[in-house]
Coordinates of C-alpha atoms in Angstrom, one line a residue:
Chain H
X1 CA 8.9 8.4 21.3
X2 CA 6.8 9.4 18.4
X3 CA 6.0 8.4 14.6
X4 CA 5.7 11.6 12.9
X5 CA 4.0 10.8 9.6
X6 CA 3.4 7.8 7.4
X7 CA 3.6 7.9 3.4
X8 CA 2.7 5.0 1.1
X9 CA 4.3 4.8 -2.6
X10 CA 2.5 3.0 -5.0
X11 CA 4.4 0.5 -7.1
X12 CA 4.9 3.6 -10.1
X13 CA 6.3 5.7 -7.1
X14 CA 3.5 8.4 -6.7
X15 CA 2.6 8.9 -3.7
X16 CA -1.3 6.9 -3.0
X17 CA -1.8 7.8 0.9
X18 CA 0.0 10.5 3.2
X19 CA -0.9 10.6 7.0
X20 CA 0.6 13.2 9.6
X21 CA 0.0 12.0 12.7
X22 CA 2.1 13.8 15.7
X23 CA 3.7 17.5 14.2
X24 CA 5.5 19.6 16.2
X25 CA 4.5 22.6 15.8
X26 CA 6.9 25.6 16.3
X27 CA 5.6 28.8 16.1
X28 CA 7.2 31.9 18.1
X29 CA 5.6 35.3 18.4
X30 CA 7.7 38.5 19.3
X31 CA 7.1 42.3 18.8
X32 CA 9.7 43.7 17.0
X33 CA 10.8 47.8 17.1
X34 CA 12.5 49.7 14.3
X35 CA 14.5 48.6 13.1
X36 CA 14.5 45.1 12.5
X37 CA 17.5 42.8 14.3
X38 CA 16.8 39.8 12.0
X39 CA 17.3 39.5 8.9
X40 CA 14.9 38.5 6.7
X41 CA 14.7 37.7 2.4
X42 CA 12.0 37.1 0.3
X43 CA 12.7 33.2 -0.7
X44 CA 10.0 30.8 -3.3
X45 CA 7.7 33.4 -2.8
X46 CA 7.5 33.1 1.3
X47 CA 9.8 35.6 3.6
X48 CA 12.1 33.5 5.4
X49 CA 14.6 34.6 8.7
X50 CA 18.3 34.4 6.8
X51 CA 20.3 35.6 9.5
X52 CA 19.9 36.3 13.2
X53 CA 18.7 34.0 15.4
X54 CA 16.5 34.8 18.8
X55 CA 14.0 33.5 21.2
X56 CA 13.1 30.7 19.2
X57 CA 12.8 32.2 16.1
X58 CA 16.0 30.3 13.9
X59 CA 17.4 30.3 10.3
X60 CA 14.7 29.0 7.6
X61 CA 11.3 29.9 9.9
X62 CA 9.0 31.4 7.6
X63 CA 6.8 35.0 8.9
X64 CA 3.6 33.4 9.1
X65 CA 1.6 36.6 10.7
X66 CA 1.9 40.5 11.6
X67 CA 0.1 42.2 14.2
X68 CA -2.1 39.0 14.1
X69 CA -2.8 38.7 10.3
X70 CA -2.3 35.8 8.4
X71 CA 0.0 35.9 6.0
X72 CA -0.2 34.6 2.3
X73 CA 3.0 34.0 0.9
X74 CA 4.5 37.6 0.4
X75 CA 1.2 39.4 0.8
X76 CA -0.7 40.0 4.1
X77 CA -4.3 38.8 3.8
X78 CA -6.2 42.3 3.3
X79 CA -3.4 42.2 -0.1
X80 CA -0.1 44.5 0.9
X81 CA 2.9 43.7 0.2
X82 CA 5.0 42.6 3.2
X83 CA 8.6 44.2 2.4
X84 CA 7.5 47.7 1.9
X85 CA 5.8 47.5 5.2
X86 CA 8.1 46.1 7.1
X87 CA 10.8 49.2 5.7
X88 CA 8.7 51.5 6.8
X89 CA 9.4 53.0 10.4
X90 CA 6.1 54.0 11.2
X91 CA 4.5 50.7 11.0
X92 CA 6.5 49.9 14.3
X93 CA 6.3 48.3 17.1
X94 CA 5.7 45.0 15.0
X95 CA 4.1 42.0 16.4
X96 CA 5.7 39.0 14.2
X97 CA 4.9 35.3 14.3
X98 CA 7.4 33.2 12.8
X99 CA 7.2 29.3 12.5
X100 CA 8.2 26.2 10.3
X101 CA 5.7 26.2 7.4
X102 CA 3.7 23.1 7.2
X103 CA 4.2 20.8 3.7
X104 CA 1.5 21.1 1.4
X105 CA -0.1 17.9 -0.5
X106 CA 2.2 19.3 -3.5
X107 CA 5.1 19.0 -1.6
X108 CA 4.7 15.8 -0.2
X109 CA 4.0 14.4 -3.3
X110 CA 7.5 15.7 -4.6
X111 CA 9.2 14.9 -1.9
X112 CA 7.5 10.9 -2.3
X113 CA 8.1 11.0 -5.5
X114 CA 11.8 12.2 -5.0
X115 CA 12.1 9.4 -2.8
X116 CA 11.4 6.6 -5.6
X117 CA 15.0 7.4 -7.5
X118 CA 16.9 7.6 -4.3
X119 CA 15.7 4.2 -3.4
X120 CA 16.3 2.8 -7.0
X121 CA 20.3 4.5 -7.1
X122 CA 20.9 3.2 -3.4
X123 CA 20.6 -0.3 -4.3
X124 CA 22.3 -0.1 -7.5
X125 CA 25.4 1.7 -5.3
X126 CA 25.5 -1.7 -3.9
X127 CA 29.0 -3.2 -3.9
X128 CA 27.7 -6.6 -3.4
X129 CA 24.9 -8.0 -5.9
X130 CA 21.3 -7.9 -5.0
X131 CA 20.9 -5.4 -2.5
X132 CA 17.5 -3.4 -1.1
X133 CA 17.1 -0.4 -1.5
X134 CA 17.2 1.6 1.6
X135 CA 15.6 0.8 4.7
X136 CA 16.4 2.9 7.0
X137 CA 17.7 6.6 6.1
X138 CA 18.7 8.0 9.4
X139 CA 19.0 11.9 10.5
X140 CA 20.0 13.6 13.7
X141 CA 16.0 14.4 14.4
X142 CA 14.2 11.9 12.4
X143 CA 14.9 8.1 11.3
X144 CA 13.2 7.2 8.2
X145 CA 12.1 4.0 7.4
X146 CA 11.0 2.1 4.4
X147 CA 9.4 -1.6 3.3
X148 CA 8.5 -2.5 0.1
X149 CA 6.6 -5.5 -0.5
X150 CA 6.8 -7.9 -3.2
X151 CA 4.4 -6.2 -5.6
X152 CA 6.2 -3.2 -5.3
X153 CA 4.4 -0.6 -3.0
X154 CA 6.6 1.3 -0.4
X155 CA 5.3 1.8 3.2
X156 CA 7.4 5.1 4.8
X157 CA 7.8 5.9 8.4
X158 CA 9.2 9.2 9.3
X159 CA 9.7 8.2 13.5
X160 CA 11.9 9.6 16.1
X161 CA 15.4 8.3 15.9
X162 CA 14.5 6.4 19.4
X163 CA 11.2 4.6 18.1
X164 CA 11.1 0.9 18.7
X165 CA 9.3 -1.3 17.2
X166 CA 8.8 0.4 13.7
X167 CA 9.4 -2.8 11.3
X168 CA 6.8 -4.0 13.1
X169 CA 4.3 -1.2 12.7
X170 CA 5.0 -1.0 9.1
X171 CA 4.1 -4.4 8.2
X172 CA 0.9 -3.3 10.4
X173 CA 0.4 -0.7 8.0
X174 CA 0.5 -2.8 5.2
X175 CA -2.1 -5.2 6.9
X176 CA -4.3 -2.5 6.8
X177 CA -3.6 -1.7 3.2
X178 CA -4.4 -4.9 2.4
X179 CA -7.2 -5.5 4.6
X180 CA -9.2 -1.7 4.1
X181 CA -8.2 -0.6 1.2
X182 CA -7.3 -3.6 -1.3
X183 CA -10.8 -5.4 0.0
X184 CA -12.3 -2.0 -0.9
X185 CA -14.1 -2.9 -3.8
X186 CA -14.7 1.0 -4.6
X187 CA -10.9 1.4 -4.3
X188 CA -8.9 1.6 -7.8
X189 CA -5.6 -0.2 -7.7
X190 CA -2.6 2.6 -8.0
X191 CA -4.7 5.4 -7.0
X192 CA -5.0 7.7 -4.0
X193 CA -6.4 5.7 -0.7
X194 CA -9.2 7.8 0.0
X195 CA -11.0 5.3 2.2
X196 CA -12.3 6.0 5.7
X197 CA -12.2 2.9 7.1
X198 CA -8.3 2.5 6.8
X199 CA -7.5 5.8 8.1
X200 CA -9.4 5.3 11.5
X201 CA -8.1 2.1 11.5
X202 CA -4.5 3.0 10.9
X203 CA -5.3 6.2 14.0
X204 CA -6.0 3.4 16.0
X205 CA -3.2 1.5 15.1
X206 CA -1.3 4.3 16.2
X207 CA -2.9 5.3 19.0
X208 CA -2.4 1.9 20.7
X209 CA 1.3 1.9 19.6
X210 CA 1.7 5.0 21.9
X211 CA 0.1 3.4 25.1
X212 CA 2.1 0.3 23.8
X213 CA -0.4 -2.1 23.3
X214 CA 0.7 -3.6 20.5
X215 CA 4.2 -4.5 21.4
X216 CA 3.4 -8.1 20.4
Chain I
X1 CA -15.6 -7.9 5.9
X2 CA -14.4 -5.3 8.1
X3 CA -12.7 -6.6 11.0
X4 CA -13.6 -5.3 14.2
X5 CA -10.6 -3.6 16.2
X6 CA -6.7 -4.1 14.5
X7 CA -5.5 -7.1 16.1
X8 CA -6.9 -10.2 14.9
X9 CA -4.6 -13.2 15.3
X10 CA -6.7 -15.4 12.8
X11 CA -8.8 -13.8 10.0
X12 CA -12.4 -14.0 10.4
X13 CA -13.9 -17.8 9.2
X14 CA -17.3 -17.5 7.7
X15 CA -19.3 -20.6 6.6
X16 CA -17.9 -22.3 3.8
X17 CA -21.1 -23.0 2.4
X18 CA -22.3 -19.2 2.9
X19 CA -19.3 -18.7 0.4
X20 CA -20.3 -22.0 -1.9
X21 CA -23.7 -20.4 -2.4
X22 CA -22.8 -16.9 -3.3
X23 CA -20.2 -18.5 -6.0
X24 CA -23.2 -20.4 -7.7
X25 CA -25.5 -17.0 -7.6
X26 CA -22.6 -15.8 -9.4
X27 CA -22.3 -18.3 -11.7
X28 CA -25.7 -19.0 -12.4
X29 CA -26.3 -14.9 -13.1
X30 CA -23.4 -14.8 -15.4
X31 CA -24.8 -17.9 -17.2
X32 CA -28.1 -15.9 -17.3
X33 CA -26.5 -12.9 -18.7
X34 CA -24.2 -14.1 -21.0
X35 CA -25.9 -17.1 -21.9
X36 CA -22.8 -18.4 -23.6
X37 CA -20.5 -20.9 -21.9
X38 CA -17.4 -19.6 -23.5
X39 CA -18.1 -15.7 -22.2
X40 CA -19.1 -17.3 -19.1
X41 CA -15.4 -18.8 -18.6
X42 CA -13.6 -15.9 -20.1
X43 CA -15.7 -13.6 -17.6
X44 CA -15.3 -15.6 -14.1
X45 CA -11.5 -15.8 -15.1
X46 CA -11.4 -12.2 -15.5
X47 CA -12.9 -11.6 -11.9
X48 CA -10.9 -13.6 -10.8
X49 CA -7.6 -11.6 -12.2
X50 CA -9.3 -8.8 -10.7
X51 CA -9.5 -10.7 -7.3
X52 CA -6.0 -12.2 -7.7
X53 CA -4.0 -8.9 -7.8
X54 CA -5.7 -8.0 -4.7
X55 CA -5.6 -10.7 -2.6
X56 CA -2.0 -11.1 -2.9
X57 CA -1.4 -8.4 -1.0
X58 CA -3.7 -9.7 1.9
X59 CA -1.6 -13.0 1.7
X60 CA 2.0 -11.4 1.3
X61 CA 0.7 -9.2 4.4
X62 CA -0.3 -12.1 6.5
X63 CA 1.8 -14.6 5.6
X64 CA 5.6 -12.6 5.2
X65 CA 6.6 -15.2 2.5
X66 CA 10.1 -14.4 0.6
X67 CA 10.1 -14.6 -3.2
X68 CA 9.7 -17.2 -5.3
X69 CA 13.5 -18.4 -6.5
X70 CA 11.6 -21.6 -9.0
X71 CA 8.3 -22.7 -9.3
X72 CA 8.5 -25.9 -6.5
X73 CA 8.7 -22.4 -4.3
X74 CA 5.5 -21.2 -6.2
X75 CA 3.7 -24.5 -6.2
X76 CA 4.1 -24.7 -2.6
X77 CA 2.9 -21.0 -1.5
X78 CA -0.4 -21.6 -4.0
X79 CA -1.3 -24.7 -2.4
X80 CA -0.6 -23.1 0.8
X81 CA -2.5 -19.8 -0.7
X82 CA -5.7 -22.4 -1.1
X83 CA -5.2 -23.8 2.5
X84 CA -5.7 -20.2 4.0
X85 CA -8.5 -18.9 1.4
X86 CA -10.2 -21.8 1.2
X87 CA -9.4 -24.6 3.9
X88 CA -8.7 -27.6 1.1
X89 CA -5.4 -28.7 1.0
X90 CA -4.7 -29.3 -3.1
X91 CA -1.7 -32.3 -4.1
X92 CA 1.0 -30.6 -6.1
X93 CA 2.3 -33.6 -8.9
X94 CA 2.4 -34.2 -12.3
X95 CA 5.7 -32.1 -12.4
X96 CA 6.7 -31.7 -16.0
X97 CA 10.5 -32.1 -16.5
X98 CA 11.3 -29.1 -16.9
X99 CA 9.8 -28.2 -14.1
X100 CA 7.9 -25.4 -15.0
X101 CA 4.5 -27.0 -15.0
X102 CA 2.7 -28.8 -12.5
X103 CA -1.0 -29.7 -11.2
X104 CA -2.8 -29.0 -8.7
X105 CA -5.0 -31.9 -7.3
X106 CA -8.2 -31.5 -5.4
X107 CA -10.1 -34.5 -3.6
X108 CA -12.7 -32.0 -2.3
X109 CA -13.3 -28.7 -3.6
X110 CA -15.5 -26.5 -1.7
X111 CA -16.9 -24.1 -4.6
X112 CA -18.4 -26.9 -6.0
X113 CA -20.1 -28.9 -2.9
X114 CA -23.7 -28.7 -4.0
X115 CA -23.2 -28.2 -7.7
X116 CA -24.5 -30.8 -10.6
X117 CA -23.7 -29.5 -14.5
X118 CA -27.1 -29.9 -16.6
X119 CA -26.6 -30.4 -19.6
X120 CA -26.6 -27.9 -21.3
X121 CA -23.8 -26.3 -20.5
X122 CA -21.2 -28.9 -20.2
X123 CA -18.4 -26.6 -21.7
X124 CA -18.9 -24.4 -18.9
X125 CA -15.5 -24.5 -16.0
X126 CA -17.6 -23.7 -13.2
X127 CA -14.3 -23.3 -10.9
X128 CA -12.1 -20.8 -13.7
X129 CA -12.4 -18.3 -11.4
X130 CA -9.3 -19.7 -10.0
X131 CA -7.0 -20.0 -13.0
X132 CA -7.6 -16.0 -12.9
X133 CA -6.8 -15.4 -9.3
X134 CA -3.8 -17.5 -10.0
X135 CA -2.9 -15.8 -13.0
X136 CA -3.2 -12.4 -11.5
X137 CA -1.7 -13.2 -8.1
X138 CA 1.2 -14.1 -10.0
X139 CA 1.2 -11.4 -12.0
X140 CA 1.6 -9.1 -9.2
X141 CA 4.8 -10.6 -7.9
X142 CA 6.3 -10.1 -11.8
X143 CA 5.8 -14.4 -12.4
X144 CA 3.9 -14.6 -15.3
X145 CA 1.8 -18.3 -15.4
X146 CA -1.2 -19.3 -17.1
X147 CA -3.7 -22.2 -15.9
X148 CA -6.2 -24.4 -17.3
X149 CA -8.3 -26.9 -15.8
X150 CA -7.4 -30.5 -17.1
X151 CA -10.0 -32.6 -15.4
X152 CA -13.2 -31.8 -13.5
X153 CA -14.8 -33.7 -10.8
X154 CA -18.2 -32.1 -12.6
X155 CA -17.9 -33.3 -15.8
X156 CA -17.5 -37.0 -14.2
X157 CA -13.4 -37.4 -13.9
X158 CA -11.8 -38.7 -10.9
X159 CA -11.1 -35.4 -9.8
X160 CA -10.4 -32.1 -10.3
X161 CA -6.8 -31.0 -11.9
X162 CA -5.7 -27.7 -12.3
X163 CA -2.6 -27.2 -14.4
X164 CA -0.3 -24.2 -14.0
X165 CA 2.6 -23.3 -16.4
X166 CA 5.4 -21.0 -16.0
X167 CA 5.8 -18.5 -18.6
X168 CA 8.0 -15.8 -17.7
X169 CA 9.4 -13.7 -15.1
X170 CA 8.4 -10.1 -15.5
X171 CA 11.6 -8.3 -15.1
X172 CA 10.4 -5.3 -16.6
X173 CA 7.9 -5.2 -13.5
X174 CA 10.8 -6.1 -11.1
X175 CA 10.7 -3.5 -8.5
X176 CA 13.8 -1.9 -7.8
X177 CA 16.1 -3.2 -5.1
X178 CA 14.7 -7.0 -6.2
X179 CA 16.0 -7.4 -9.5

């Protein structure tokens, strides 16, 4: 069982705190020969396997690295372009590490954003009157779930479908909110949580959720 | 005050008096700097806004109360807000018939243990701190109230009232999926 990552939503719906805490990290390398059995397209400025999956390497992983340089985008670090090099035969054999690129702040923050509407239209879809907005959103690898307090600020945890206990934990979270970064009095209401003492203390929180500690 | 590890059953008691004390260095500097009564109440009751739209969150967090459906509800979590904050247990009457006003009565209060008002500044409300917290407590859970103090244990009544007054429900504020 495992919480993946926590995201709270401030009461306007931007997203004030953003914690990753267990990733899985895929990353498959292969050497490749001429010419290429995968297919691959150049997608939001990233090149991303379309077609042909093998040894790990599925639909949607992004090339992250050839021959052991990083990849930026479409360009390899030293500043070539990736497609001409990969057409060209006598580049080959090819050492290519492909993976599931990691979200970036701006991403998250559309994504928490996104989430604001959603939650807004799901309890307006409500056939009875009065109804929450969602609470639990639920996926075939991830369960999402979601508290908002009274005032208005939205605690997110993106968990394992199989993790207990995560009502719980969230209200936990928002102990902590309240406790580290609300008491903070360098802490502006509405505004990213950028304080230190709520992040270790939201780790440990975690951590002892893991060795199940806290199953109170 | 940071609290030492995550789980902590009971938040952390300090000495009430350590508190009384650090109210009346308040006080007395604002009276110092403002020199003015009147600023002096306007200022404590902004602080105490400032306080009040924080520390709802710390009592919502602890306490897992549902929303307010009248103010009877209301009347009941404040006086069971100043229980928790504050250890004094405040007599809600004095309903108005409409039922959106009532007082708050306190035999002891402990902000004002040690405390004589000289003279001069006998239009000071040593205690408005609370009226903001109130106010801005309220605020933040989209019930708009104001509150006065009607009698003062300082200034020689029987004891101290604190009024409080529905307004308006904020449904603009009204977060979605509680409207």
């Amino acid at each position: 069982m495992a919480i993946y990552s926590i995201f709270i939503l401030s009461k306007s719906g931007g997203l004030i705190y953003q914690y990753d805490h267990t990733s899985i990290k895929i990353e498959v390398e292969k050497t490749f020969t001429y010419p290429l059995d995968i297919q691959l397209v150049e997608q939001n400025k990233r090149i991303v396997v379309a077609f042909g999956q093998k040894d790990g390497i599925n639909v949607g992983h992004n090339l992250l690295a050839m021959n052991g340089i990083q990849l930026n985008g479409t360009l390899l670090d030293d500043g070539r372009e990736v497609t001409p090099f990969l057409a060209d035969q006598s580049n080959f054999p090819l050492c290519l590490k492909f993976g599931r690129p990691k979200l970036s702040t701006n991403e998250k923050i559309f994504l928490a954003s996104m989430f604001y509407p959603l939650f807004a239209i799901a309890s307006q879809l409500s056939p009875e009157i009065k109804s929450s907005g969602i609470e639990v959103l639920e996926a075939d690898t991830f369960k999402l779930h979601c508290f908002q307090t009274l005032t208005g600020i939205k605690f997110l945890i993106v968990a394992e479908p199989k993790q207990l206990n995560v009502e719980h934990l969230l209200r936990r979270v928002y102990e902590l909110y309240a406790d580290f970064a609300l008491k903070n009095p360098f802490y502006s209401l509405e505004m990213p949580i950028r304080c230190e003492q709520f992040e270790s203390n939201l780790q440990l929180l975690l951590e002892q959720e893991k060795i199940g500690v806290n199953n109170v | 005050m940071a609290r030492p590890g995550v789980r902590v059953a009971d938040s952390k008691k300090i000495n009430s008096e350590l508190f009384t004390l650090t109210y009346g260095a308040l006080v007395s500097q604002l009276l110092k700097d403002y020199e003015n009564a009147e600023d002096v109440n306007r200022q404590l009751d902004r602080m105490g806004y400032n306080i009040g739209v924080r520390i709802i969150e710390d009592f919502l967090a602890r306490t897992s109360t549902a929303r307010c459906t009248d103010m009877k509800d209301t009347a009941e979590k404040i006086q069971s807000a100043f229980k928790m904050y504050l250890g004094v247990n405040p007599t809600v009457t004095s309903w108005s018939p409409a039922s959106d006003e009532f007082s708050l009565l306190f035999d002891q209060n402990p902000m004002t243990e040690f405390v004589e008002l000289p003279e001069s500044c006998l239009s000071l409300k040593y205690c408005n701190l609370f009226c903001g917290i109130i106010r801005g407590a309220c605020e933040m859970v989209q019930l708009e109230v104001t509150s006065w103090f009607v009698q003062d244990s300082l200034k020689g009544d029987p004891t101290t009232e604190l009024r409080v007054k529905f307004v308006k429900k904020l449904e603009d504020a009204m977060p979605a999926g509680e409207d």
